[in-house]
mmCIF file of C-alpha atoms in Angstrom:
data_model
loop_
_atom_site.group_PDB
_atom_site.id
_atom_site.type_symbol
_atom_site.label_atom_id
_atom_site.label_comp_id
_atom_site.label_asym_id
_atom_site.label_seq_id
_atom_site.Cartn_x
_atom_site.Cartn_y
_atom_site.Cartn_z
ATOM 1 C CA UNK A 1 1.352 64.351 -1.759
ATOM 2 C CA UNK A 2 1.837 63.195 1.608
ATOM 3 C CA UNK A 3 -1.950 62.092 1.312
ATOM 4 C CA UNK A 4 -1.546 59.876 -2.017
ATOM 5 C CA UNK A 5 1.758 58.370 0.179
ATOM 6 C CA UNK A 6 -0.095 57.339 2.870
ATOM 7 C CA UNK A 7 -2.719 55.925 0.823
ATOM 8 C CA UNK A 8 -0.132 54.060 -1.288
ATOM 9 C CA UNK A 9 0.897 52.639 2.007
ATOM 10 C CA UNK A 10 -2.163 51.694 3.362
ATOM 11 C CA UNK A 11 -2.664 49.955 0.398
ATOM 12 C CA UNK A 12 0.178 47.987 0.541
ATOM 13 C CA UNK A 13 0.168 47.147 3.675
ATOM 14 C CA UNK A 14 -3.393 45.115 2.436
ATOM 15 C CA UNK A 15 -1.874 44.216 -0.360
ATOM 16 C CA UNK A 16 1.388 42.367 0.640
ATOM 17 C CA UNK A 17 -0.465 40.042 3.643
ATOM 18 C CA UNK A 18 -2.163 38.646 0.863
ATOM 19 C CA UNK A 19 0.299 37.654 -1.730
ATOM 20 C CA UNK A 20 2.218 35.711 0.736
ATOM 21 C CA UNK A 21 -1.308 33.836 1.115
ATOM 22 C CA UNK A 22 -0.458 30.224 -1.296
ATOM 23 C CA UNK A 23 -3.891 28.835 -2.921
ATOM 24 C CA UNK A 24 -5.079 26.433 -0.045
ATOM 25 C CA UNK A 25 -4.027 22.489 -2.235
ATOM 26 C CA UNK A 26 -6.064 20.411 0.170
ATOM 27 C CA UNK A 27 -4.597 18.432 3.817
ATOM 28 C CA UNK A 28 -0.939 17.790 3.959
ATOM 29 C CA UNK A 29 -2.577 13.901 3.708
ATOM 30 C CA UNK A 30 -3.948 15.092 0.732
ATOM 31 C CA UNK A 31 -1.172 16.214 -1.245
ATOM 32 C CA UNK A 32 -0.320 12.703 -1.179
ATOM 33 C CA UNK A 33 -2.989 10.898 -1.820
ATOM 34 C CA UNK A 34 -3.646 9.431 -5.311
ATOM 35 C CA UNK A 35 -5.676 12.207 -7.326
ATOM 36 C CA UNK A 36 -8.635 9.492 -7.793
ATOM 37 C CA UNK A 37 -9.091 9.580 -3.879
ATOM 38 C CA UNK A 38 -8.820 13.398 -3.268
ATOM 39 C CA UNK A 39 -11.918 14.336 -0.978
ATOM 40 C CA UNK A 40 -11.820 11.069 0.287
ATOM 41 C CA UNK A 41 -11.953 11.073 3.998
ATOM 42 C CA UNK A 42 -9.710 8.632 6.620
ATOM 43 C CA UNK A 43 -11.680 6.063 8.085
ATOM 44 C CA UNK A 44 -8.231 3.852 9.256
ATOM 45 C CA UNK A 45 -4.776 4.230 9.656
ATOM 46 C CA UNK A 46 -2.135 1.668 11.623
ATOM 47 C CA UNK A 47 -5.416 -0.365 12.643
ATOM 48 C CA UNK A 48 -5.386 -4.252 12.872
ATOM 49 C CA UNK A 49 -8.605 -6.316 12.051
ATOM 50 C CA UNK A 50 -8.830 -9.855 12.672
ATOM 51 C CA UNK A 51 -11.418 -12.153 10.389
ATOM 52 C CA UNK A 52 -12.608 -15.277 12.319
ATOM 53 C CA UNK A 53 -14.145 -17.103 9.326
ATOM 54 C CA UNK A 54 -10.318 -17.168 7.347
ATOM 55 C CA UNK A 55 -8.452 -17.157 10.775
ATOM 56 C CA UNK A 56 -6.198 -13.511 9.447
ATOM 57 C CA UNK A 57 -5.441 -10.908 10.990
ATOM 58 C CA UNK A 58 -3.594 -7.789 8.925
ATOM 59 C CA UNK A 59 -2.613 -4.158 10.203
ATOM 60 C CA UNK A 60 -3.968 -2.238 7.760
ATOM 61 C CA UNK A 61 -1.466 1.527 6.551
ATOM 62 C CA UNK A 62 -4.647 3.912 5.526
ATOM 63 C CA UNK A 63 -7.913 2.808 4.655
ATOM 64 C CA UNK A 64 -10.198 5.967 3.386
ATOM 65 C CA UNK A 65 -14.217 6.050 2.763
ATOM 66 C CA UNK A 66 -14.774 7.182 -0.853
ATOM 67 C CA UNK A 67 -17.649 6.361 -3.108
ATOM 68 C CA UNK A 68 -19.432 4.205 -0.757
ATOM 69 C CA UNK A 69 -16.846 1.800 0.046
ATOM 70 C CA UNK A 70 -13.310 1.719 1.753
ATOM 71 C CA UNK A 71 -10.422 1.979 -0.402
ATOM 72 C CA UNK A 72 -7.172 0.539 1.215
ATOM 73 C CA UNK A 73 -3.932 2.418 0.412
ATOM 74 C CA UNK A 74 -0.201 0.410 1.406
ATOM 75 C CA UNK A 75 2.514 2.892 1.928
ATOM 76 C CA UNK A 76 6.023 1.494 1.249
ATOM 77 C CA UNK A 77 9.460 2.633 0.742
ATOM 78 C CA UNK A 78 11.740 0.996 -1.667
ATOM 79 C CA UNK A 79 14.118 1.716 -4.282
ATOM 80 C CA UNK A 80 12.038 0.584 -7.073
ATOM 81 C CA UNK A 81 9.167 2.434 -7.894
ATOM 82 C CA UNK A 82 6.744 -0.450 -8.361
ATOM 83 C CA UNK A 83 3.737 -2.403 -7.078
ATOM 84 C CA UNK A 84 4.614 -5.763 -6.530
ATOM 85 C CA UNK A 85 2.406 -9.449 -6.420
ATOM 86 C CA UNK A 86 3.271 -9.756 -2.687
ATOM 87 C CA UNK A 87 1.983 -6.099 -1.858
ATOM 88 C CA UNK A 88 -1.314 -7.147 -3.992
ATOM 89 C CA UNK A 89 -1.532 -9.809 -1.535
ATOM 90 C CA UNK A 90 -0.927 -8.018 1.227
ATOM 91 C CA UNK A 91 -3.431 -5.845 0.313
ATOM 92 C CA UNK A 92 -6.097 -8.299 -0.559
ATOM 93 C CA UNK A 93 -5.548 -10.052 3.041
ATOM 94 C CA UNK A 94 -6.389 -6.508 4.776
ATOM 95 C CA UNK A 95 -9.388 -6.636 2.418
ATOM 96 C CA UNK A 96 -10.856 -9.665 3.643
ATOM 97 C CA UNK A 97 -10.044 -9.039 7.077
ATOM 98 C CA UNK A 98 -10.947 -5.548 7.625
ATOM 99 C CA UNK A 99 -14.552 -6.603 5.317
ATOM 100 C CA UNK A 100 -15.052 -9.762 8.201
ATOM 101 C CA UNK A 101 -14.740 -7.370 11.413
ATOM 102 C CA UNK A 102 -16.745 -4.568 10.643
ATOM 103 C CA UNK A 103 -19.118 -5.932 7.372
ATOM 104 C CA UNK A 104 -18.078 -2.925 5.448
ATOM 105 C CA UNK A 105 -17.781 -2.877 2.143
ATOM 106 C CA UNK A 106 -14.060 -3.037 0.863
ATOM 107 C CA UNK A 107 -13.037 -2.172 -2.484
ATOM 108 C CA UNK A 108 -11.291 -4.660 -4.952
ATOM 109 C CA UNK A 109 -9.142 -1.684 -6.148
ATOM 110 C CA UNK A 110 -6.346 -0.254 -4.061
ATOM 111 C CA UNK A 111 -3.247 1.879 -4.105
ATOM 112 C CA UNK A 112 0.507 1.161 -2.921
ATOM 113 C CA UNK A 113 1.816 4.254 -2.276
ATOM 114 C CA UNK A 114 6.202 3.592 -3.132
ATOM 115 C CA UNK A 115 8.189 6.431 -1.829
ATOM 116 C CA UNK A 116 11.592 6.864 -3.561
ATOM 117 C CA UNK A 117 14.586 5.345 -0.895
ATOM 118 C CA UNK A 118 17.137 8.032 -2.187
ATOM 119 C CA UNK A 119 14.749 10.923 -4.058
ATOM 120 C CA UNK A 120 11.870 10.471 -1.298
ATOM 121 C CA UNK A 121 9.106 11.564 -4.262
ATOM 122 C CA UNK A 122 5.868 9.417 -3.667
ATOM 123 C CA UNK A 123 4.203 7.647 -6.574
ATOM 124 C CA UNK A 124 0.918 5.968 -6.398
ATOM 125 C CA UNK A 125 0.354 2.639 -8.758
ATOM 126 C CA UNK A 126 -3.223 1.276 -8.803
ATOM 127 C CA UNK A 127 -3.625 -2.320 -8.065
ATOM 128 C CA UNK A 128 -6.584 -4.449 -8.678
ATOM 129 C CA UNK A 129 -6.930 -7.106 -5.756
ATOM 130 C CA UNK A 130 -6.979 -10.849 -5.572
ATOM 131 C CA UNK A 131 -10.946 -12.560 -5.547
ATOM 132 C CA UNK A 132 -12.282 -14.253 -2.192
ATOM 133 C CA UNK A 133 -11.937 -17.404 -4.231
ATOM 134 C CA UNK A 134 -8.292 -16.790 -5.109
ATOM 135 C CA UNK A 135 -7.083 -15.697 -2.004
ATOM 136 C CA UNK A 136 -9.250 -18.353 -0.046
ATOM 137 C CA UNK A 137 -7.216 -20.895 -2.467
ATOM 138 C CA UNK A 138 -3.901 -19.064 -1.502
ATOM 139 C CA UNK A 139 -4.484 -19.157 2.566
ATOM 140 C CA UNK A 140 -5.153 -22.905 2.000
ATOM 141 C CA UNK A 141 -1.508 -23.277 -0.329
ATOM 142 C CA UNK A 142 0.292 -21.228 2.333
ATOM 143 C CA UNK A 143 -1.532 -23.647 4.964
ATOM 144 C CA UNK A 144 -0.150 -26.463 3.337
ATOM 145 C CA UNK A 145 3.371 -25.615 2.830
ATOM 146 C CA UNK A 146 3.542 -24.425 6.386
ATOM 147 C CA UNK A 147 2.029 -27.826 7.637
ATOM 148 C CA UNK A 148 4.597 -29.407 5.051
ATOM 149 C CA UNK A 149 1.935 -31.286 3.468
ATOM 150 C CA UNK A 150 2.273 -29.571 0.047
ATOM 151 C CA UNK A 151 4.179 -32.466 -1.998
ATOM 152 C CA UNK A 152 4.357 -30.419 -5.159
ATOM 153 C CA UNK A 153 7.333 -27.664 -5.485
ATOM 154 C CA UNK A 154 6.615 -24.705 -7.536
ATOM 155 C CA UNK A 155 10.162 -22.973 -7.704
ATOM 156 C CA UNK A 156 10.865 -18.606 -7.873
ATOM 157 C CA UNK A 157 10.545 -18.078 -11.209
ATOM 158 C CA UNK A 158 13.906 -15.925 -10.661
ATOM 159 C CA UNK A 159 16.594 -17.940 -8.892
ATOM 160 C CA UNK A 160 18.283 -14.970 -7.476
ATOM 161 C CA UNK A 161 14.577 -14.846 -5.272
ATOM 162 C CA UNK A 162 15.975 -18.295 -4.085
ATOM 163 C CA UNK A 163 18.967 -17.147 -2.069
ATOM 164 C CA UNK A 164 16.564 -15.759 1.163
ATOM 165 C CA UNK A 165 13.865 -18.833 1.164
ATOM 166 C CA UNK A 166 13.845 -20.967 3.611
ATOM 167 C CA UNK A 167 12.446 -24.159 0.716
ATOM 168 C CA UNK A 168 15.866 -23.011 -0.838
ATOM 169 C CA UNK A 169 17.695 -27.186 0.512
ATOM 170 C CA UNK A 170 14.387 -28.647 -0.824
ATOM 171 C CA UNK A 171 14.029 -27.205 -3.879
ATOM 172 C CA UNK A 172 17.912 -27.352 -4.999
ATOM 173 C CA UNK A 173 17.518 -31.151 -4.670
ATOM 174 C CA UNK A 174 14.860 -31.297 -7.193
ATOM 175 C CA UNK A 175 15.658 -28.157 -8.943
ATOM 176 C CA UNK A 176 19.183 -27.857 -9.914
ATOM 177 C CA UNK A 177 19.212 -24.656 -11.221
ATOM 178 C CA UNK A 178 18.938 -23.383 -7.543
ATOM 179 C CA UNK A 179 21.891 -21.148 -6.482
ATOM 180 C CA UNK A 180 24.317 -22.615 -3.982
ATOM 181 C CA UNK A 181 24.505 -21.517 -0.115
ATOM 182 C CA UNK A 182 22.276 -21.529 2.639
ATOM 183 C CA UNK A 183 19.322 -19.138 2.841
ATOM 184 C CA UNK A 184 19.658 -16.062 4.756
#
């Protein structure tokens, strides 16, 4: 008796170690990570990269190597759980500038990662990136409007965008659908 109770202890005492063992679910970076780049190792995070030829530079969140390439992931935290055009753009800048530096290859397919302001869940949403030509044509339209030498308006296709823009005076004088105030 005492022997099969000593046994039955020993056996336990194996036995419990190891069901308080969890199935190993990859890196704590992993666990976040869009399923499509599990594996996928970090090859940048918080870097900046400056391209000479478009006169950028961009900080870049996490850039990981996967499938030959780099694959850029934006982290941001908002209450909507969306991708929007301006993180696309974003996105497509720390493309072209983190290709220019090191000559790596930079994939036109990234991720924003949104993580919930009040449930704090993280949701990935797969963006497709802006061409050279198309973002080459926007840095020369931003260019413009900064120098002031862009003549035509194109107004927020929202005007509740309208009320923190700082074209806001110019474009309620052509535009009079434009909310009243001053921008913020």
């Amino acid at each position: 008796m005492w022997l099969l109770l000593a046994a039955t202890a020993a056996l336990l005492g194996l036995l419990v170690p190891l069901l308080r063992i969890r199935p190993r679910r990859g890196s704590a970076q992993e666990q976040w990570l869009p399923h499509a780049l599990h594996g996928a190792t970090l090859a940048f995070a918080e870097t900046t990269f400056r391209s000479m030829r478009r006169r950028l530079v961009a900080r870049v969140d996490r850039a990981y190597r996967h499938g030959g390439q780099i694959v850029l992931v934006e982290l941001k935290t908002r209450a909507w759980d969306a991708a929007f055009t301006t993180d696309v753009i974003e996105l497509s800048v720390q493309r072209a500038a983190l290709s220019d530096q090191t000559g790596e290859a930079v994939s036109r397919t990234a991720w924003v990662l949104v993580e919930s302001t009040t449930t704090k869940n993280r949701r990935p949403h797969k963006v497709e990136l802006l061409s050279d030509e198309a973002l080459d044509a926007l840095i020369v339209r931003y260019r413009s409007i900064r120098a002031g030498r862009a003549l035509e308006l194109q107004p927020a296709a929202r005007t509740t965008m309208c009320r923190s823009c700082g074209h806001l005076a110019r474009c309620r004088s052509v535009y009079q659908d434009r909310p009243s105030g001053t921008a913020i």
